């Protein structure tokens, strides 16, 4: 049985002082956790500061982005090797905010996926539909197409041991999370699709839900068979709410899978 994976995406927030306080509080509040995998994704320039506080903690480091090149004349970019150098374990790619604001498409995201696999970092591949697509009933086809680009370009094997975060764009930062039953149906559809390509790969994939997850609603998501964790934005910026989400997941695991 996989432990649930809880990741906090801090996006473009904080400064040296607030980030230091946040990570110190999380390390203190989450020292008892043994049944959840936890990671935090600070802005890239604070990765090393956060890493310093994680040395004696089981909280892992996650990056919010990576470039498609290993090195060279790419001003302003950050390579997978640099992230690995700082002991980063996970990297978020395909987040809808990068797809929208930086025009990143599925092929470009597949390149990032490939680079991360080559270097031994774990991609957290974000997928999901916008409101119009949701209203028109295209959720499943949108999600499958986003995954298909990767399986076509680099093969289904590449998905082994990776993380897929289903994040309906309309649920992100809106305060309106998707219904846990709908998320379960989407996750099952995706896992079944991957299983139709390769069953052994499908079983290794961690499937997270993301979109307005809070301490109040997280249990409903964790209760679903195909939801293996959550990707948390706004609620991860406060130590109390992110720690509460993780503690709820820990208790759930103790009750159901010990
Ligand atoms: C996100 O941006 O990945 C996210 C899930 O944000 P929020 O929790 O704020 O909806």
Tab-separated table of C-alpha atoms and ligand atoms in Angstrom:
chain	number	residue	atom	x	y	z
A	1	UNK	CA	0.000	0.000	0.000
A	2	UNK	CA	1.396	3.416	-1.047
A	3	UNK	CA	1.493	6.171	1.561
A	4	UNK	CA	-0.548	9.227	0.512
A	5	UNK	CA	1.554	11.968	-1.069
A	6	UNK	CA	0.776	15.470	0.211
A	7	UNK	CA	2.550	18.306	-1.614
A	8	UNK	CA	2.378	22.027	-0.845
A	9	UNK	CA	2.864	24.312	-3.841
A	10	UNK	CA	3.878	27.731	-2.506
A	11	UNK	CA	3.870	29.305	-5.996
A	12	UNK	CA	5.176	32.902	-6.202
A	13	UNK	CA	4.695	33.703	-2.517
A	14	UNK	CA	6.774	34.557	0.501
A	15	UNK	CA	10.145	36.035	1.289
A	16	UNK	CA	13.209	34.820	3.159
A	17	UNK	CA	11.625	35.562	6.494
A	18	UNK	CA	8.133	34.133	5.941
A	19	UNK	CA	9.476	31.054	4.167
A	20	UNK	CA	11.928	30.342	6.955
A	21	UNK	CA	9.154	30.647	9.536
A	22	UNK	CA	6.844	28.436	7.485
A	23	UNK	CA	9.332	25.607	7.046
A	24	UNK	CA	10.426	25.716	10.704
A	25	UNK	CA	6.778	25.450	11.797
A	26	UNK	CA	6.100	22.566	9.392
A	27	UNK	CA	9.165	20.616	10.474
A	28	UNK	CA	8.070	21.004	14.111
A	29	UNK	CA	4.397	20.220	13.513
A	30	UNK	CA	5.020	17.211	11.297
A	31	UNK	CA	7.795	15.414	13.156
A	32	UNK	CA	5.394	12.594	14.160
A	33	UNK	CA	4.348	11.673	10.606
A	34	UNK	CA	5.254	8.182	9.445
A	35	UNK	CA	2.449	7.169	7.113
A	36	UNK	CA	2.432	10.034	4.607
A	37	UNK	CA	4.941	11.254	2.059
A	38	UNK	CA	5.184	15.035	2.310
A	39	UNK	CA	6.864	17.587	0.059
A	40	UNK	CA	6.948	21.351	-0.208
A	41	UNK	CA	7.590	23.399	-3.350
A	42	UNK	CA	9.035	26.819	-2.466
A	43	UNK	CA	9.939	29.423	-5.091
A	44	UNK	CA	13.187	28.209	-6.676
A	45	UNK	CA	15.434	30.832	-5.077
A	46	UNK	CA	14.449	29.588	-1.610
A	47	UNK	CA	14.982	25.873	-2.309
A	48	UNK	CA	18.376	25.853	-0.641
A	49	UNK	CA	17.165	27.688	2.463
A	50	UNK	CA	14.279	25.254	2.843
A	51	UNK	CA	16.583	22.299	2.209
A	52	UNK	CA	18.724	23.409	5.129
A	53	UNK	CA	15.749	22.993	7.493
A	54	UNK	CA	14.789	19.633	6.020
A	55	UNK	CA	18.065	17.873	6.734
A	56	UNK	CA	16.653	16.007	9.764
A	57	UNK	CA	13.088	15.840	8.499
A	58	UNK	CA	11.273	13.411	6.244
A	59	UNK	CA	9.616	16.326	4.389
A	60	UNK	CA	10.936	16.273	0.831
A	61	UNK	CA	11.846	19.100	-1.494
A	62	UNK	CA	9.828	19.769	-4.621
A	63	UNK	CA	10.543	22.305	-7.390
A	64	UNK	CA	7.826	24.235	-9.205
A	65	UNK	CA	9.446	24.075	-12.631
A	66	UNK	CA	12.425	22.873	-14.675
A	67	UNK	CA	13.923	23.772	-18.039
A	68	UNK	CA	14.110	21.361	-20.978
A	69	UNK	CA	17.898	21.829	-21.326
A	70	UNK	CA	20.688	20.428	-19.171
A	71	UNK	CA	22.967	23.449	-19.566
A	72	UNK	CA	23.990	26.170	-21.993
A	73	UNK	CA	22.913	29.612	-23.123
A	74	UNK	CA	19.450	29.698	-21.613
A	75	UNK	CA	19.386	32.822	-19.494
A	76	UNK	CA	17.151	32.610	-16.466
A	77	UNK	CA	16.445	28.905	-16.683
A	78	UNK	CA	17.023	26.199	-14.070
A	79	UNK	CA	18.164	22.708	-15.032
A	80	UNK	CA	17.180	19.327	-13.646
A	81	UNK	CA	20.797	18.768	-12.595
A	82	UNK	CA	20.754	21.979	-10.534
A	83	UNK	CA	17.579	20.819	-8.815
A	84	UNK	CA	19.118	17.438	-8.142
A	85	UNK	CA	22.203	19.140	-6.769
A	86	UNK	CA	19.969	20.679	-4.072
A	87	UNK	CA	18.440	17.255	-3.255
A	88	UNK	CA	15.107	18.051	-4.821
A	89	UNK	CA	12.983	14.896	-5.153
A	90	UNK	CA	9.863	16.028	-7.031
A	91	UNK	CA	9.284	18.589	-9.785
A	92	UNK	CA	5.890	19.992	-10.733
A	93	UNK	CA	5.424	20.210	-14.497
A	94	UNK	CA	2.417	21.014	-16.647
A	95	UNK	CA	0.752	23.193	-14.008
A	96	UNK	CA	-2.147	25.056	-15.595
A	97	UNK	CA	-0.618	28.380	-14.531
A	98	UNK	CA	2.455	27.611	-16.664
A	99	UNK	CA	0.308	26.299	-19.506
A	100	UNK	CA	-1.721	29.542	-19.433
A	101	UNK	CA	0.841	32.237	-18.562
A	102	UNK	CA	3.879	30.721	-20.314
A	103	UNK	CA	2.073	28.999	-23.179
A	104	UNK	CA	3.590	25.622	-22.320
A	105	UNK	CA	2.068	22.884	-24.446
A	106	UNK	CA	1.921	19.111	-24.082
A	107	UNK	CA	4.982	18.471	-26.279
A	108	UNK	CA	7.110	20.917	-24.296
A	109	UNK	CA	5.865	19.385	-21.044
A	110	UNK	CA	6.729	15.896	-22.359
A	111	UNK	CA	10.320	17.135	-22.896
A	112	UNK	CA	10.470	18.241	-19.273
A	113	UNK	CA	9.063	14.879	-18.218
A	114	UNK	CA	11.736	13.077	-20.201
A	115	UNK	CA	14.582	15.190	-18.733
A	116	UNK	CA	13.377	14.547	-15.182
A	117	UNK	CA	13.200	10.799	-15.730
A	118	UNK	CA	16.687	10.781	-17.231
A	119	UNK	CA	18.121	12.533	-14.206
A	120	UNK	CA	16.141	10.516	-11.636
A	121	UNK	CA	13.750	13.190	-10.367
A	122	UNK	CA	10.050	12.431	-9.913
A	123	UNK	CA	7.721	14.433	-12.164
A	124	UNK	CA	4.415	15.606	-10.729
A	125	UNK	CA	2.568	15.938	-14.005
A	126	UNK	CA	-0.417	18.289	-13.668
A	127	UNK	CA	-3.323	17.727	-16.004
A	128	UNK	CA	-6.897	18.936	-16.084
A	129	UNK	CA	-9.646	20.657	-17.968
A	130	UNK	CA	-10.933	24.228	-17.945
A	131	UNK	CA	-14.497	25.229	-17.076
A	132	UNK	CA	-15.784	25.189	-20.666
A	133	UNK	CA	-14.295	21.761	-21.273
A	134	UNK	CA	-15.793	20.541	-17.997
A	135	UNK	CA	-19.232	21.913	-18.864
A	136	UNK	CA	-19.025	20.306	-22.308
A	137	UNK	CA	-18.167	16.891	-20.855
A	138	UNK	CA	-14.612	16.763	-22.241
A	139	UNK	CA	-12.806	16.153	-18.942
A	140	UNK	CA	-11.728	12.591	-19.671
A	141	UNK	CA	-10.606	13.193	-23.237
A	142	UNK	CA	-8.611	16.299	-22.247
A	143	UNK	CA	-6.819	14.415	-19.471
A	144	UNK	CA	-6.073	11.394	-21.643
A	145	UNK	CA	-4.728	13.567	-24.482
A	146	UNK	CA	-2.401	15.336	-22.056
A	147	UNK	CA	-1.028	11.954	-20.935
A	148	UNK	CA	-0.980	10.489	-24.447
A	149	UNK	CA	1.537	13.077	-25.615
A	150	UNK	CA	3.980	11.638	-23.107
A	151	UNK	CA	3.264	7.982	-23.888
A	152	UNK	CA	3.563	8.678	-27.636
A	153	UNK	CA	6.784	10.700	-27.433
A	154	UNK	CA	8.676	8.831	-24.733
A	155	UNK	CA	6.703	5.645	-24.120
A	156	UNK	CA	4.350	4.447	-21.380
A	157	UNK	CA	7.318	3.024	-19.391
A	158	UNK	CA	8.343	6.622	-18.647
A	159	UNK	CA	5.246	7.003	-16.478
A	160	UNK	CA	6.487	4.321	-14.088
A	161	UNK	CA	6.703	5.605	-10.478
A	162	UNK	CA	5.665	9.103	-11.484
A	163	UNK	CA	2.950	11.304	-10.039
A	164	UNK	CA	-0.062	12.563	-11.960
A	165	UNK	CA	-1.953	15.430	-10.350
A	166	UNK	CA	-5.461	15.879	-11.680
A	167	UNK	CA	-6.221	19.561	-11.194
A	168	UNK	CA	-9.410	20.869	-12.803
A	169	UNK	CA	-8.444	24.435	-13.704
A	170	UNK	CA	-11.773	25.785	-12.497
A	171	UNK	CA	-11.171	24.329	-9.031
A	172	UNK	CA	-7.716	25.835	-8.529
A	173	UNK	CA	-7.730	28.787	-6.166
A	174	UNK	CA	-11.509	29.099	-6.507
A	175	UNK	CA	-12.624	27.767	-3.143
A	176	UNK	CA	-14.816	25.325	-5.092
A	177	UNK	CA	-13.209	21.925	-5.107
A	178	UNK	CA	-14.394	19.233	-7.494
A	179	UNK	CA	-16.665	16.582	-6.058
A	180	UNK	CA	-14.670	13.660	-4.618
A	181	UNK	CA	-16.851	11.194	-6.548
A	182	UNK	CA	-16.141	12.941	-9.858
A	183	UNK	CA	-12.432	13.056	-9.105
A	184	UNK	CA	-12.490	9.345	-8.282
A	185	UNK	CA	-14.195	8.648	-11.637
A	186	UNK	CA	-11.580	10.699	-13.527
A	187	UNK	CA	-8.701	9.054	-11.675
A	188	UNK	CA	-10.085	5.592	-12.354
A	189	UNK	CA	-10.518	6.437	-16.016
A	190	UNK	CA	-6.899	7.624	-16.243
A	191	UNK	CA	-5.526	4.622	-14.367
A	192	UNK	CA	-7.561	2.259	-16.547
A	193	UNK	CA	-6.250	4.000	-19.663
A	194	UNK	CA	-2.645	3.606	-18.507
A	195	UNK	CA	-3.370	-0.018	-17.538
A	196	UNK	CA	-4.641	-0.626	-21.058
A	197	UNK	CA	-1.120	0.370	-22.208
A	198	UNK	CA	0.764	-1.377	-19.397
A	199	UNK	CA	-0.804	-2.744	-16.191
A	200	UNK	CA	2.446	-2.845	-14.232
A	201	UNK	CA	3.074	0.855	-14.940
A	202	UNK	CA	-0.486	1.836	-13.943
A	203	UNK	CA	-0.017	0.267	-10.511
A	204	UNK	CA	3.096	2.342	-9.765
A	205	UNK	CA	1.510	5.718	-10.463
A	206	UNK	CA	0.546	8.038	-7.620
A	207	UNK	CA	-2.568	10.013	-8.521
A	208	UNK	CA	-3.129	13.255	-6.664
A	209	UNK	CA	-6.080	15.592	-6.702
A	210	UNK	CA	-5.487	19.361	-6.609
A	211	UNK	CA	-7.937	22.273	-6.463
A	212	UNK	CA	-9.029	24.099	-3.286
A	213	UNK	CA	-8.080	21.292	-0.924
A	214	UNK	CA	-8.469	22.315	2.742
A	215	UNK	CA	-8.355	20.619	6.136
A	216	UNK	CA	-12.165	20.545	5.958
A	217	UNK	CA	-12.491	18.627	2.688
A	218	UNK	CA	-9.286	16.567	2.418
A	219	UNK	CA	-10.711	13.471	4.080
A	220	UNK	CA	-13.389	13.125	1.396
A	221	UNK	CA	-10.681	12.920	-1.266
A	222	UNK	CA	-8.453	10.515	0.633
A	223	UNK	CA	-11.475	8.267	1.112
A	224	UNK	CA	-11.619	7.555	-2.637
A	225	UNK	CA	-9.936	4.407	-3.893
A	226	UNK	CA	-7.936	6.008	-6.724
A	227	UNK	CA	-6.909	9.228	-4.982
A	228	UNK	CA	-3.409	8.667	-3.586
A	229	UNK	CA	-2.758	12.153	-2.271
A	230	UNK	CA	-3.339	15.861	-2.760
A	231	UNK	CA	-1.526	18.837	-4.268
A	232	UNK	CA	-2.275	21.882	-2.149
A	233	UNK	CA	-1.868	25.539	-3.136
A	234	UNK	CA	-3.367	28.255	-0.918
A	235	UNK	CA	-3.828	26.040	2.144
A	236	UNK	CA	-0.127	25.122	2.068
A	237	UNK	CA	0.948	28.713	2.713
A	238	UNK	CA	-0.138	28.583	6.344
A	239	UNK	CA	1.669	26.112	8.572
A	240	UNK	CA	-1.493	25.371	10.577
A	241	UNK	CA	-3.666	24.450	7.611
A	242	UNK	CA	-1.026	22.429	5.737
A	243	UNK	CA	-0.034	20.593	8.930
A	244	UNK	CA	-3.726	19.899	9.626
A	245	UNK	CA	-4.143	18.385	6.143
A	246	UNK	CA	-1.148	16.100	6.694
A	247	UNK	CA	-2.261	15.114	10.223
A	248	UNK	CA	-5.714	14.187	8.897
A	249	UNK	CA	-4.089	12.034	6.208
A	250	UNK	CA	-1.831	10.416	8.818
A	251	UNK	CA	-4.796	9.558	11.064
A	252	UNK	CA	-6.727	8.197	8.101
A	253	UNK	CA	-3.816	5.935	7.195
A	254	UNK	CA	-3.435	4.717	10.761
A	255	UNK	CA	-7.119	3.774	10.866
A	256	UNK	CA	-7.393	2.205	7.443
A	257	UNK	CA	-4.015	0.820	6.459
A	258	UNK	CA	-2.103	-0.251	9.543
B	1	LIG	C1	-2.550	24.437	-7.316
B	1	LIG	O1	-2.356	25.535	-7.811
B	1	LIG	O2	-1.867	23.456	-7.636
B	1	LIG	C2	-3.620	24.323	-6.324
B	1	LIG	C3	-4.102	23.146	-6.090
B	1	LIG	O3	-4.038	25.486	-5.741
B	1	LIG	P1	-5.232	25.659	-4.653
B	1	LIG	O4	-5.059	24.574	-3.616
B	1	LIG	O5	-5.038	27.010	-4.090
B	1	LIG	O6	-6.521	25.489	-5.388
